[in-house]
PDB file of C-alpha atoms and ligand atoms in Angstrom:
ATOM      1  CA  MET A  19       2.903 -11.280 -14.183  1.00 66.00           C
ATOM      2  CA  ALA A  20       1.532  -8.667 -11.775  1.00 84.00           C
ATOM      3  CA  GLY A  21       3.545  -8.388  -8.587  1.00 94.00           C
ATOM      4  CA  GLU A  22       6.653 -10.161  -9.904  1.00 96.00           C
ATOM      5  CA  ALA A  23      10.082  -8.805  -9.001  1.00 96.00           C
ATOM      6  CA  GLN A  24      11.644  -6.551 -11.630  1.00 96.00           C
ATOM      7  CA  ALA A  25      15.405  -6.981 -12.129  1.00 95.00           C
ATOM      8  CA  ASP A  26      15.893  -3.279 -12.814  1.00 96.00           C
ATOM      9  CA  CYS A  27      13.782  -2.015  -9.877  1.00 98.00           C
ATOM     10  CA  LEU A  28      15.699  -0.423  -6.995  1.00 98.00           C
ATOM     11  CA  PHE A  29      13.160  -1.401  -4.329  1.00 98.00           C
ATOM     12  CA  CYS A  30      12.834  -4.998  -5.617  1.00 98.00           C
ATOM     13  CA  ARG A  31      16.609  -5.150  -5.224  1.00 98.00           C
ATOM     14  CA  ILE A  32      16.345  -3.882  -1.631  1.00 98.00           C
ATOM     15  CA  VAL A  33      13.710  -6.580  -0.942  1.00 98.00           C
ATOM     16  CA  LYS A  34      16.107  -9.213  -2.317  1.00 98.00           C
ATOM     17  CA  GLY A  35      19.008  -7.834  -0.250  1.00 98.00           C
ATOM     18  CA  GLU A  36      21.022  -6.926  -3.339  1.00 98.00           C
ATOM     19  CA  ILE A  37      21.182  -3.281  -2.258  1.00 97.00           C
ATOM     20  CA  PRO A  38      21.732  -2.445   1.423  1.00 98.00           C
ATOM     21  CA  ALA A  39      19.154  -0.473   3.382  1.00 98.00           C
ATOM     22  CA  THR A  40      18.571   0.383   7.021  1.00 98.00           C
ATOM     23  CA  ILE A  41      15.592  -1.862   7.636  1.00 98.00           C
ATOM     24  CA  VAL A  42      13.459  -0.911  10.637  1.00 98.00           C
ATOM     25  CA  ARG A  43      10.637  -3.418  10.305  1.00 98.00           C
ATOM     26  CA  GLU A  44       9.706  -6.423   8.189  1.00 98.00           C
ATOM     27  CA  SER A  45       6.617  -8.533   7.735  1.00 98.00           C
ATOM     28  CA  GLU A  46       5.820 -11.485   5.530  1.00 98.00           C
ATOM     29  CA  THR A  47       4.545  -9.097   2.856  1.00 98.00           C
ATOM     30  CA  THR A  48       6.295  -5.754   3.509  1.00 98.00           C
ATOM     31  CA  VAL A  49       9.653  -4.135   4.263  1.00 98.00           C
ATOM     32  CA  ALA A  50      10.209  -0.760   5.974  1.00 99.00           C
ATOM     33  CA  PHE A  51      13.547   1.059   5.727  1.00 99.00           C
ATOM     34  CA  ARG A  52      14.950   4.544   6.269  1.00 99.00           C
ATOM     35  CA  ASP A  53      14.927   6.917   3.301  1.00 99.00           C
ATOM     36  CA  ILE A  54      18.452   7.598   2.030  1.00 98.00           C
ATOM     37  CA  ASN A  55      17.651  11.340   1.756  1.00 98.00           C
ATOM     38  CA  PRO A  56      15.454  12.038   4.784  1.00 98.00           C
ATOM     39  CA  GLN A  57      13.073  15.009   4.629  1.00 98.00           C
ATOM     40  CA  ALA A  58      12.201  14.866   8.341  1.00 98.00           C
ATOM     41  CA  PRO A  59      13.784  13.451  11.530  1.00 98.00           C
ATOM     42  CA  THR A  60      11.786  10.286  10.862  1.00 98.00           C
ATOM     43  CA  HIS A  61      11.494   9.369   7.179  1.00 98.00           C
ATOM     44  CA  VAL A  62      10.786   5.691   6.590  1.00 99.00           C
ATOM     45  CA  LEU A  63       9.571   4.011   3.400  1.00 99.00           C
ATOM     46  CA  VAL A  64       7.162   1.082   3.639  1.00 99.00           C
ATOM     47  CA  ILE A  65       6.997  -1.119   0.550  1.00 98.00           C
ATOM     48  CA  PRO A  66       5.221  -4.309  -0.429  1.00 98.00           C
ATOM     49  CA  ARG A  67       7.646  -7.126  -1.217  1.00 98.00           C
ATOM     50  CA  ALA A  68       5.743  -7.615  -4.469  1.00 98.00           C
ATOM     51  CA  HIS A  69       6.321  -5.158  -7.281  1.00 98.00           C
ATOM     52  CA  TYR A  70       3.550  -2.747  -8.266  1.00 98.00           C
ATOM     53  CA  PRO A  71       4.430   0.561  -9.890  1.00 98.00           C
ATOM     54  CA  ASP A  72       2.311   2.729  -7.615  1.00 98.00           C
ATOM     55  CA  ALA A  73      -0.210   2.672  -4.774  1.00 98.00           C
ATOM     56  CA  ALA A  74      -3.258   2.671  -7.038  1.00 98.00           C
ATOM     57  CA  SER A  75      -2.143  -0.358  -9.055  1.00 98.00           C
ATOM     58  CA  LEU A  76      -1.236  -2.141  -5.811  1.00 98.00           C
ATOM     59  CA  ALA A  77      -4.639  -1.442  -4.255  1.00 98.00           C
ATOM     60  CA  ALA A  78      -6.469  -2.485  -7.432  1.00 98.00           C
ATOM     61  CA  ALA A  79      -4.568  -5.768  -7.776  1.00 98.00           C
ATOM     62  CA  GLU A  80      -4.080  -6.768  -4.123  1.00 98.00           C
ATOM     63  CA  PRO A  81      -6.190  -4.738  -1.678  1.00 98.00           C
ATOM     64  CA  ALA A  82      -5.111  -6.860   1.292  1.00 98.00           C
ATOM     65  CA  LEU A  83      -1.474  -6.113   0.494  1.00 98.00           C
ATOM     66  CA  ALA A  84      -2.243  -2.392   0.246  1.00 98.00           C
ATOM     67  CA  ALA A  85      -3.793  -2.675   3.702  1.00 98.00           C
ATOM     68  CA  ASP A  86      -0.637  -4.407   4.957  1.00 98.00           C
ATOM     69  CA  VAL A  87       1.416  -1.399   3.787  1.00 98.00           C
ATOM     70  CA  LEU A  88      -0.929   1.015   5.590  1.00 98.00           C
ATOM     71  CA  ARG A  89      -0.901  -1.023   8.783  1.00 98.00           C
ATOM     72  CA  GLU A  90       2.880  -1.236   8.743  1.00 98.00           C
ATOM     73  CA  ALA A  91       3.094   2.539   8.201  1.00 98.00           C
ATOM     74  CA  GLY A  92       1.117   2.967  11.409  1.00 98.00           C
ATOM     75  CA  GLU A  93       3.326   0.449  13.225  1.00 98.00           C
ATOM     76  CA  VAL A  94       6.454   2.293  12.103  1.00 98.00           C
ATOM     77  CA  ALA A  95       5.010   5.613  13.289  1.00 98.00           C
ATOM     78  CA  ALA A  96       4.178   4.120  16.675  1.00 98.00           C
ATOM     79  CA  ALA A  97       7.627   2.547  17.001  1.00 98.00           C
ATOM     80  CA  GLU A  98       9.221   5.912  16.150  1.00 98.00           C
ATOM     81  CA  GLY A  99       7.116   7.603  18.845  1.00 98.00           C
ATOM     82  CA  LEU A 100       5.097   9.675  16.365  1.00 98.00           C
ATOM     83  CA  ASP A 101       1.543   8.669  17.212  1.00 90.00           C
ATOM     84  CA  GLY A 102       1.257  11.411  19.841  1.00 93.00           C
ATOM     85  CA  SER A 103       2.778  14.258  17.797  1.00 94.00           C
ATOM     86  CA  GLY A 104       1.270  13.305  14.456  1.00 97.00           C
ATOM     87  CA  TYR A 105       2.869  12.226  11.227  1.00 98.00           C
ATOM     88  CA  ARG A 106       2.179  12.045   7.526  1.00 98.00           C
ATOM     89  CA  VAL A 107       1.820   9.040   5.204  1.00 98.00           C
ATOM     90  CA  VAL A 108       2.429  10.007   1.567  1.00 98.00           C
ATOM     91  CA  PHE A 109       2.134   8.059  -1.684  1.00 98.00           C
ATOM     92  CA  ASN A 110       3.616  10.194  -4.435  1.00 98.00           C
ATOM     93  CA  THR A 111       1.934   8.933  -7.595  1.00 98.00           C
ATOM     94  CA  GLY A 112       3.317   9.857 -11.005  1.00 98.00           C
ATOM     95  CA  ALA A 113       6.391  11.844 -11.995  1.00 98.00           C
ATOM     96  CA  GLY A 114       4.411  15.090 -11.842  1.00 97.00           C
ATOM     97  CA  ALA A 115       3.807  14.492  -8.125  1.00 97.00           C
ATOM     98  CA  GLY A 116       7.446  13.698  -7.443  1.00 96.00           C
ATOM     99  CA  GLN A 117       7.425   9.906  -7.759  1.00 98.00           C
ATOM    100  CA  THR A 118      10.932   8.795  -8.727  1.00 98.00           C
ATOM    101  CA  VAL A 119      10.883   5.088  -7.814  1.00 98.00           C
ATOM    102  CA  PHE A 120       8.119   3.161  -9.548  1.00 98.00           C
ATOM    103  CA  HIS A 121       7.662   0.459  -6.912  1.00 98.00           C
ATOM    104  CA  ALA A 122       4.759   1.407  -4.630  1.00 98.00           C
ATOM    105  CA  HIS A 123       5.895   2.919  -1.345  1.00 98.00           C
ATOM    106  CA  ALA A 124       4.473   4.865   1.569  1.00 99.00           C
ATOM    107  CA  HIS A 125       6.590   7.647   3.002  1.00 98.00           C
ATOM    108  CA  VAL A 126       6.168   7.916   6.791  1.00 98.00           C
ATOM    109  CA  LEU A 127       7.293  11.410   7.816  1.00 98.00           C
ATOM    110  CA  GLY A 128       7.378  12.948  11.272  1.00 98.00           C
ATOM    111  CA  GLY A 129       9.395  14.427  14.083  1.00 98.00           C
ATOM    112  CA  ARG A 130       8.958  18.033  12.946  1.00 97.00           C
ATOM    113  CA  GLY A 131       6.091  20.373  12.125  1.00 96.00           C
ATOM    114  CA  LEU A 132       4.505  19.496   8.776  1.00 96.00           C
ATOM    115  CA  GLN A 133       2.901  22.229   6.672  1.00 95.00           C
ATOM    116  CA  TRP A 134      -0.364  21.947   4.802  1.00 97.00           C
ATOM    117  CA  PRO A 135      -0.773  22.030   1.847  1.00 96.00           C
ATOM    118  CA  PRO A 136       2.490  20.278   0.963  1.00 92.00           C
ATOM    119  CA  GLY A 137       4.625  21.909  -1.736  1.00 83.00           C
TER     120      GLY A 137
HETATM  121  P1  LIG B  16       9.447   9.003  -4.464  1.00 59.36           P
HETATM  122  O1  LIG B  16      10.191  10.245  -4.924  1.00 59.36           O
HETATM  123  O2  LIG B  16       9.360   7.992  -5.580  1.00 59.36           O
HETATM  124  O3  LIG B  16       8.114   9.275  -3.825  1.00 59.36           O
HETATM  125  O4  LIG B  16      10.298   8.379  -3.296  1.00 59.36           O
HETATM  126  C1  LIG B  16      11.452   7.643  -3.525  1.00 59.36           C
HETATM  127  C2  LIG B  16      12.290   7.786  -2.275  1.00 59.36           C
HETATM  128  O5  LIG B  16      13.289   6.796  -2.319  1.00 59.36           O
HETATM  129  C3  LIG B  16      13.001   9.141  -2.171  1.00 59.36           C
HETATM  130  O6  LIG B  16      12.588   9.793  -0.983  1.00 59.36           O
HETATM  131  C4  LIG B  16      14.488   8.770  -2.153  1.00 59.36           C
HETATM  132  O7  LIG B  16      15.250   9.564  -1.253  1.00 59.36           O
HETATM  133  C5  LIG B  16      14.458   7.313  -1.731  1.00 59.36           C
HETATM  134  N1  LIG B  16      15.558   6.519  -2.235  1.00 59.36           N
HETATM  135  C6  LIG B  16      16.072   6.559  -3.502  1.00 59.36           C
HETATM  136  N2  LIG B  16      17.065   5.665  -3.624  1.00 59.36           N
HETATM  137  C7  LIG B  16      17.203   5.059  -2.404  1.00 59.36           C
HETATM  138  C8  LIG B  16      18.079   4.044  -1.909  1.00 59.36           C
HETATM  139  O8  LIG B  16      18.934   3.493  -2.610  1.00 59.36           O
HETATM  140  N3  LIG B  16      17.922   3.686  -0.610  1.00 59.36           N
HETATM  141  C9  LIG B  16      16.985   4.272   0.197  1.00 59.36           C
HETATM  142  N4  LIG B  16      16.928   3.840   1.469  1.00 59.36           N
HETATM  143  N5  LIG B  16      16.127   5.215  -0.236  1.00 59.36           N
HETATM  144  C10 LIG B  16      16.239   5.608  -1.531  1.00 59.36           C
HETATM  145 ZN1  LIG B  17      10.007  -3.302  -7.642  1.00 59.36          ZN
END
């Protein structure tokens, strides 16, 4: 069923506490934790507790939950002191765009200059 935890999904396992993560913020519907391989001084991932393979399928199935992820991304940025300097929220979608974990997640990146367009 859509949204159900997947036993073989890394981020579902982080939600369940089976794999440790440095959690910075939690809500009823989302979890935010530091990326294990940070690409900027602040690099936090915000995920829905429910499993959807990418942001588009999440937004199509549960738009309110997609909004929760976006709101939490903003809350993380504010808590990290990034709302003055600016930051980037990224949803890599598909292997060709660099998605490696197929549980929807927002990258919140900041704390350094960010180039545009991204590589
Ligand atoms: P993607 O490449 O799918 O957009 O992003 C997946 C992110 O998950 C990568 O930035 C990667 O560093 C991060 N990641 C992969 N495995 C783990 C893990 O076990 N713990 C944490 N905290 N982050 C992970
Ligand atoms: Zn999952």
